[in-house]
Amino acid sequence: MTVSDVRGISAEAGTAADVVFTMDEDAFRAFYDRTARSVWSYLARLTGDRTAADDLLQETYYRFLRARATYESEAHRRNSLFRIATNLARDSHRRRRGRPATVSHDEELSASPDDPAGRVERRTDLTRALGAMKPRERALLWLAYAEGSSHREIAAALGVKLASVKLMLFRARRRLASILGVDRAPGK
Amino acid sequence: MLTAVYTGRWPGRASSELRAHVEGCAICRDLAAVAGTFEDESDVTRFTARVPDSSLVWWRAQMRAREDAAREAVRPITVAQAIGFAAVIGVAGAVFGATAAWFQRALSWMWESTTTFAGRISMPEFSVSLTEVSGSIASILASHGMLIGGVVLCLLLAPLAVYLTARD
C-alpha cells in the first residue's frame, strides 16, 4: 500500500461520514450566529487588523469544534470560545512582532462612514489609546466593558486567577483613562 | 455607575446624586469614561462586523478536519518509509565498504596515520596508553569496519530523515 493509496482512502472516509466535532451542524450554526459578531469584534480589537480577525475567527471556531471538551452551560462554552480567541490573538501578536513594521490597520476599525463626526473622533481616540496598550489589557477591557463579562468569565477567558482580575482591570482602566485624558483631579 | 452607563442613563439622564459622586470620585470618573466609550464602540464594531455565514464556517471546518485526519493517517507510513530509506542507505554503505578495496585501503591508512600521530604525542605518561587504545580501535575497525560504518550511517541518517518527515 502506497502513501497515495492511504491518502485516497482517508479522503473517501472523510466524504463518507462527517468528521466528529463537539456539536452537530444545527447546534453549531445557532451558537455561531449568537457569538460570531462578538468574537470577531474582540479579535479585531485585539489584533487591530480586520483581515487578521477574519482569519482568526475561522481558526477559533475550528479549534473550538475540534476540542474534545464537554460544556456545562452556554456561558462555559462561550468562555472557552473567548479563551481560544485570546490565545490565537496572542500568538498572532507574537508572530507579527518579529516581522518588519507595516502600516497599522487600527485606523480602519475607527473608520465608519455613517458615524457622526463626534463619534468618529471618539472612536479614533479609543483606537489610538488601545493601540498603546498591551494585548492583555485590551482583552481585559474589551471583555469587561464591551462584552459585559463578569470577573469569573474574564478569568476563564484569559486563563488568569480570579483574584487577579480585579486589580488587573483597575490598572488597565486607569491606564486607558489616562491615555484618553480623563481629568483625575477630584471636584472637576 | 456601570448600570447607568449600560442602560443609557449616563451621562444625560443620570441622577444628581450619581453625578455628584462621580464628580468627586476618580475611580468612578475613569469607569464612566472607559465603560461609556467601550459601550459605544462595541455597538458600532458589532454593527459593522462582516462575519462569514455559519454554513461556510462549518463547511471550511469540515474540510480542514478531513485534511488533518488524512495527514495524521499518512504520517506513520511516511516515517516508516523514511526509516526504511535510511536503513537501505546504511546497508548500501556497508556493502560498498565491504567490497571496495580502495575504500578499505583508505580506511586502513587513515587509522594507521591516527595511531602514528597518537604515538608521537609528547606526553610520555599518556603516549603508551593512547597507542594501545588506538591500536585496539584500529583492530576492531579492521575486522568489523564495514558493519560499524553502516550502523553509524544509519544512526546519522535516521533521525535526520524522521525530522524532515515530521517537520510539517
Coordinates of C-alpha atoms in Angstrom, one line a residue:
Chain A
M1 CA 0.0 0.0 0.0
T2 CA 1.5 3.3 -1.0
V3 CA 1.1 6.7 0.6
S4 CA -1.2 7.9 -2.2
D5 CA -3.5 4.9 -1.6
V6 CA -3.8 5.8 2.1
R7 CA -4.5 9.4 1.1
G8 CA -7.2 8.2 -1.2
I9 CA -8.8 6.0 1.5
S10 CA -8.7 8.9 4.0
A11 CA -10.3 11.3 1.6
E12 CA -13.1 8.7 0.9
A13 CA -13.6 8.2 4.6
G14 CA -13.9 11.9 5.0
T15 CA -16.6 12.2 2.4
A16 CA -18.5 9.1 3.6
A17 CA -19.1 10.4 7.1
D18 CA -19.0 13.8 8.7
V19 CA -15.9 14.5 10.8
V20 CA -16.7 14.2 14.5
F21 CA -17.0 17.6 16.2
T22 CA -18.1 18.6 19.6
M23 CA -21.5 19.6 18.3
D24 CA -23.7 18.9 15.3
E25 CA -24.2 21.3 12.4
D26 CA -27.5 22.8 13.6
A27 CA -26.3 23.4 17.1
F28 CA -23.1 24.9 15.8
R29 CA -24.9 27.3 13.4
A30 CA -27.1 28.5 16.2
F31 CA -24.1 29.0 18.5
Y32 CA -22.1 30.7 15.8
D33 CA -25.0 33.1 15.0
R34 CA -25.1 34.1 18.6
T35 CA -21.4 34.6 19.1
A36 CA -19.6 35.3 15.8
R37 CA -20.0 39.1 15.8
S38 CA -18.8 39.4 19.4
V39 CA -15.8 37.1 18.7
W40 CA -14.9 39.0 15.5
S41 CA -15.1 42.4 17.3
Y42 CA -12.9 41.0 20.1
L43 CA -10.4 39.7 17.7
A44 CA -10.4 42.9 15.6
R45 CA -9.7 45.0 18.7
L46 CA -7.0 42.6 20.0
T47 CA -5.2 42.4 16.7
G48 CA -6.1 45.8 15.3
D49 CA -6.5 44.2 11.9
R50 CA -9.7 43.3 10.2
T51 CA -8.1 40.7 7.9
A52 CA -6.3 39.0 10.8
A53 CA -9.6 39.0 12.6
D54 CA -11.3 37.2 9.7
D55 CA -8.7 34.5 9.6
L56 CA -8.6 34.1 13.3
L57 CA -12.4 33.8 13.5
Q58 CA -12.4 30.7 11.3
E59 CA -9.5 29.2 13.2
T60 CA -11.2 30.0 16.6
Y61 CA -14.4 28.1 15.6
Y62 CA -12.3 25.2 14.1
R63 CA -10.4 24.7 17.3
F64 CA -13.5 25.1 19.3
L65 CA -15.1 22.3 17.3
R66 CA -12.1 20.1 17.5
A67 CA -11.6 20.5 21.2
R68 CA -12.9 17.3 22.9
A69 CA -14.5 19.1 25.8
T70 CA -17.8 18.9 27.4
Y71 CA -19.5 22.1 28.4
E72 CA -21.7 22.6 31.4
S73 CA -23.6 25.6 30.1
E74 CA -23.7 28.2 27.3
A75 CA -21.6 30.5 29.4
H76 CA -18.9 27.8 29.8
R77 CA -19.0 27.2 26.0
R78 CA -18.7 31.0 25.4
N79 CA -15.8 31.3 27.8
S80 CA -14.0 28.5 26.0
L81 CA -14.5 30.2 22.7
F82 CA -13.1 33.5 24.0
R83 CA -10.2 31.7 25.6
I84 CA -9.3 30.1 22.2
A85 CA -9.7 33.5 20.5
T86 CA -7.4 35.1 23.2
N87 CA -4.7 32.5 22.7
L88 CA -4.9 32.8 18.9
A89 CA -4.7 36.6 19.0
R90 CA -1.7 36.4 21.4
D91 CA 0.1 34.0 19.1
S92 CA -0.7 36.2 16.1
H93 CA 0.7 39.3 18.0
R94 CA 3.9 37.4 18.8
R95 CA 4.4 36.3 15.2
R96 CA 3.8 39.8 13.9
R97 CA 6.1 41.3 16.5
G98 CA 9.0 39.6 14.8
R99 CA 8.2 41.0 11.4
P100 CA 9.1 44.4 9.9
A101 CA 6.7 47.1 10.8
T102 CA 3.8 47.6 8.4
V103 CA 1.0 50.1 8.1
S104 CA -1.3 49.6 11.1
H105 CA -4.9 48.6 10.3
D106 CA -6.1 50.0 13.6
E107 CA -7.3 53.2 11.8
E108 CA -9.6 51.1 9.6
L109 CA -11.5 50.0 12.7
S110 CA -12.4 53.5 13.7
A111 CA -13.5 54.5 10.2
S112 CA -17.2 54.1 9.6
P113 CA -18.8 56.4 7.0
D114 CA -22.1 56.5 8.9
D115 CA -20.6 57.9 12.1
P116 CA -21.3 61.4 13.1
A117 CA -18.2 63.5 13.5
G118 CA -18.1 63.3 17.3
R119 CA -18.4 59.6 17.3
V120 CA -15.7 59.2 14.7
E121 CA -13.3 61.3 16.8
R122 CA -14.2 59.3 20.0
R123 CA -13.6 56.0 18.2
T124 CA -10.3 57.2 16.8
D125 CA -9.2 58.3 20.3
L126 CA -10.1 54.8 21.6
T127 CA -8.4 53.1 18.8
R128 CA -5.2 55.0 19.4
A129 CA -5.4 54.5 23.1
L130 CA -5.9 50.8 22.8
G131 CA -3.0 50.6 20.3
A132 CA -0.8 52.0 23.0
M133 CA -1.8 49.2 25.5
K134 CA -0.7 45.6 25.9
P135 CA -2.8 42.9 24.3
R136 CA -3.8 41.5 27.7
E137 CA -5.0 44.9 28.8
R138 CA -7.1 45.3 25.6
A139 CA -8.6 41.9 26.1
L140 CA -9.4 42.7 29.8
L141 CA -11.1 46.0 29.0
W142 CA -13.0 44.7 26.0
L143 CA -14.3 41.7 27.8
A144 CA -15.3 43.8 30.8
Y145 CA -16.9 46.8 29.2
A146 CA -17.8 45.8 25.6
E147 CA -18.9 42.2 26.4
G148 CA -20.0 42.9 29.9
S149 CA -18.3 39.8 31.2
S150 CA -18.0 39.0 34.9
H151 CA -14.7 38.7 36.6
R152 CA -15.1 35.0 36.7
E153 CA -15.8 34.9 33.0
I154 CA -12.8 37.1 32.3
A155 CA -10.5 34.9 34.4
A156 CA -11.7 31.9 32.4
A157 CA -11.3 33.5 29.0
L158 CA -7.8 34.9 29.7
G159 CA -6.6 32.0 31.8
V160 CA -5.7 34.1 34.8
K161 CA -6.6 33.8 38.5
L162 CA -9.9 35.2 39.5
A163 CA -8.3 37.1 42.4
S164 CA -6.0 38.9 39.9
V165 CA -8.7 40.1 37.6
K166 CA -10.0 43.0 39.8
L167 CA -6.5 44.5 40.2
M168 CA -5.5 44.0 36.5
L169 CA -8.8 45.5 35.4
F170 CA -8.3 48.5 37.7
R171 CA -4.8 49.1 36.4
A172 CA -5.9 48.7 32.7
R173 CA -8.8 51.0 33.2
R174 CA -6.7 53.7 34.9
R175 CA -4.1 53.5 32.1
L176 CA -6.7 53.8 29.4
A177 CA -8.4 56.7 31.2
S178 CA -5.1 58.4 31.5
I179 CA -4.3 57.9 27.8
L180 CA -7.8 59.2 26.9
G181 CA -7.0 62.2 29.0
V182 CA -9.7 61.8 31.6
D183 CA -9.2 64.5 34.3
R184 CA -8.4 62.7 37.6
A185 CA -8.5 65.7 39.9
P186 CA -11.5 65.5 42.3
G187 CA -14.2 68.1 42.0
K188 CA -13.6 68.9 38.4
Chain B
M1 CA -22.2 53.6 37.7
L2 CA -21.9 50.7 35.3
T3 CA -25.6 50.2 35.3
A4 CA -26.2 53.8 34.4
V5 CA -23.8 53.5 31.5
Y6 CA -25.2 50.2 30.2
T7 CA -28.8 51.4 30.5
G8 CA -28.0 54.6 28.6
R9 CA -28.8 56.8 31.6
W10 CA -25.2 58.2 31.8
P11 CA -24.5 61.0 31.4
G12 CA -27.7 62.6 30.1
R13 CA -30.3 61.0 32.4
A14 CA -28.2 60.3 35.5
S15 CA -29.5 61.3 38.9
S16 CA -28.0 64.3 40.6
E17 CA -26.6 62.1 43.4
L18 CA -24.7 59.9 41.0
R19 CA -23.4 63.0 39.2
A20 CA -22.2 64.4 42.4
H21 CA -20.5 61.2 43.4
V22 CA -18.7 60.9 40.0
E23 CA -17.5 64.5 40.3
G24 CA -15.7 63.6 43.5
C25 CA -14.6 60.1 42.8
A26 CA -11.6 59.5 40.4
I27 CA -12.3 55.7 40.1
C28 CA -15.9 56.3 39.0
R29 CA -14.8 59.0 36.6
D30 CA -12.4 56.6 35.0
L31 CA -15.1 53.9 34.9
A32 CA -17.7 56.3 33.4
A33 CA -15.2 57.4 30.7
V34 CA -13.9 53.9 29.8
A35 CA -17.2 52.0 30.1
G36 CA -19.1 54.6 28.1
T37 CA -16.5 54.6 25.3
F38 CA -16.5 50.8 25.1
E39 CA -20.2 50.6 25.2
D40 CA -20.4 52.9 22.2
E41 CA -17.5 51.2 20.4
S42 CA -18.9 47.7 21.0
D43 CA -22.2 48.7 19.4
V44 CA -20.6 50.1 16.3
T45 CA -18.0 47.4 15.8
R46 CA -20.6 44.7 16.1
F47 CA -22.9 46.5 13.7
T48 CA -20.1 46.9 11.1
A49 CA -18.7 43.4 11.6
R50 CA -18.9 41.3 8.4
V51 CA -18.7 37.7 9.5
P52 CA -19.0 34.8 7.1
D53 CA -22.2 32.7 7.1
S54 CA -22.3 29.9 9.6
S55 CA -22.7 27.3 6.9
L56 CA -19.5 28.4 5.2
V57 CA -17.6 28.3 8.5
W58 CA -19.0 24.8 9.2
W59 CA -18.0 23.6 5.7
R60 CA -14.5 25.0 6.0
A61 CA -14.1 23.3 9.4
Q62 CA -15.2 20.0 7.9
M63 CA -12.7 20.3 5.0
R64 CA -9.9 21.3 7.4
A65 CA -10.7 18.4 9.7
R66 CA -10.6 15.9 6.8
E67 CA -7.3 17.3 5.6
D68 CA -5.9 17.0 9.2
A69 CA -7.2 13.5 9.5
A70 CA -5.7 12.4 6.2
R71 CA -2.4 13.9 7.2
E72 CA -2.4 12.2 10.5
A73 CA -3.2 8.8 8.8
V74 CA -0.3 9.2 6.4
R75 CA 2.3 10.3 8.9
P76 CA 3.3 6.9 10.4
I77 CA 3.7 5.4 7.0
T78 CA 5.9 8.3 5.8
V79 CA 8.0 8.0 9.0
A80 CA 8.4 4.2 8.4
Q81 CA 9.3 4.9 4.7
A82 CA 12.0 7.4 5.9
I83 CA 13.5 5.0 8.4
G84 CA 13.4 2.3 5.7
F85 CA 15.2 4.6 3.3
A86 CA 17.8 5.4 5.9
A87 CA 18.4 1.7 6.6
V88 CA 18.8 1.0 2.8
I89 CA 21.3 3.8 2.5
G90 CA 23.2 2.4 5.6
V91 CA 23.3 -1.2 4.3
A92 CA 24.3 0.1 0.8
G93 CA 27.2 2.0 2.5
A94 CA 28.2 -1.1 4.5
V95 CA 28.2 -3.3 1.3
F96 CA 30.2 -0.7 -0.5
G97 CA 32.7 -0.6 2.3
A98 CA 33.0 -4.4 2.3
T99 CA 33.5 -4.7 -1.4
A100 CA 35.6 -1.6 -2.4
A101 CA 39.2 -2.5 -1.9
W102 CA 40.4 1.1 -2.4
F103 CA 38.0 2.3 0.3
Q104 CA 39.4 -0.3 2.8
R105 CA 42.9 0.7 2.0
A106 CA 42.0 4.4 2.6
L107 CA 40.4 3.4 5.9
S108 CA 43.4 1.4 7.0
W109 CA 45.7 4.3 6.0
M110 CA 43.6 6.8 8.0
W111 CA 43.8 4.7 11.1
E112 CA 47.5 4.0 10.8
S113 CA 48.0 7.7 10.5
T114 CA 45.9 8.3 13.5
T115 CA 47.8 5.7 15.7
T116 CA 51.1 7.0 14.5
F117 CA 50.1 10.6 15.4
A118 CA 48.8 9.4 18.8
G119 CA 52.1 7.6 19.4
R120 CA 54.0 10.9 18.8
I121 CA 52.2 12.9 21.4
S122 CA 54.9 14.5 23.6
M123 CA 53.4 13.4 26.9
P124 CA 55.3 10.1 27.8
E125 CA 53.0 9.1 30.6
F126 CA 50.0 9.1 28.2
S127 CA 51.6 8.1 25.0
V128 CA 51.7 4.4 25.7
S129 CA 48.1 4.1 26.7
L130 CA 47.0 6.2 23.8
T131 CA 48.9 4.0 21.4
E132 CA 47.3 0.9 23.0
V133 CA 43.8 2.3 22.8
S134 CA 44.3 3.4 19.2
G135 CA 45.7 0.0 18.3
S136 CA 42.6 -1.7 19.8
I137 CA 40.2 0.6 17.9
A138 CA 42.1 0.0 14.7
S139 CA 42.0 -3.8 15.1
I140 CA 38.2 -3.7 15.8
L141 CA 37.7 -1.5 12.8
A142 CA 39.8 -3.7 10.6
S143 CA 37.7 -6.7 11.4
H144 CA 34.2 -5.1 11.6
G145 CA 34.8 -1.7 9.9
M146 CA 32.0 -2.1 7.3
L147 CA 29.4 -3.1 9.8
I148 CA 30.3 -0.2 12.1
G149 CA 30.3 2.2 9.2
G150 CA 26.8 1.0 8.2
V151 CA 25.5 1.4 11.7
V152 CA 27.0 4.8 12.1
L153 CA 25.5 5.9 8.8
C154 CA 22.1 4.6 9.8
L155 CA 22.2 6.3 13.2
L156 CA 23.1 9.6 11.5
L157 CA 20.6 9.4 8.7
A158 CA 17.5 8.0 10.5
P159 CA 16.9 10.9 12.9
L160 CA 17.5 13.4 10.1
A161 CA 15.0 11.6 7.9
V162 CA 12.4 11.4 10.7
Y163 CA 12.9 15.1 11.5
L164 CA 12.5 16.1 7.8
T165 CA 9.4 14.0 7.5
A166 CA 7.7 15.1 10.7
R167 CA 8.7 18.8 10.3
D168 CA 5.4 19.8 8.6

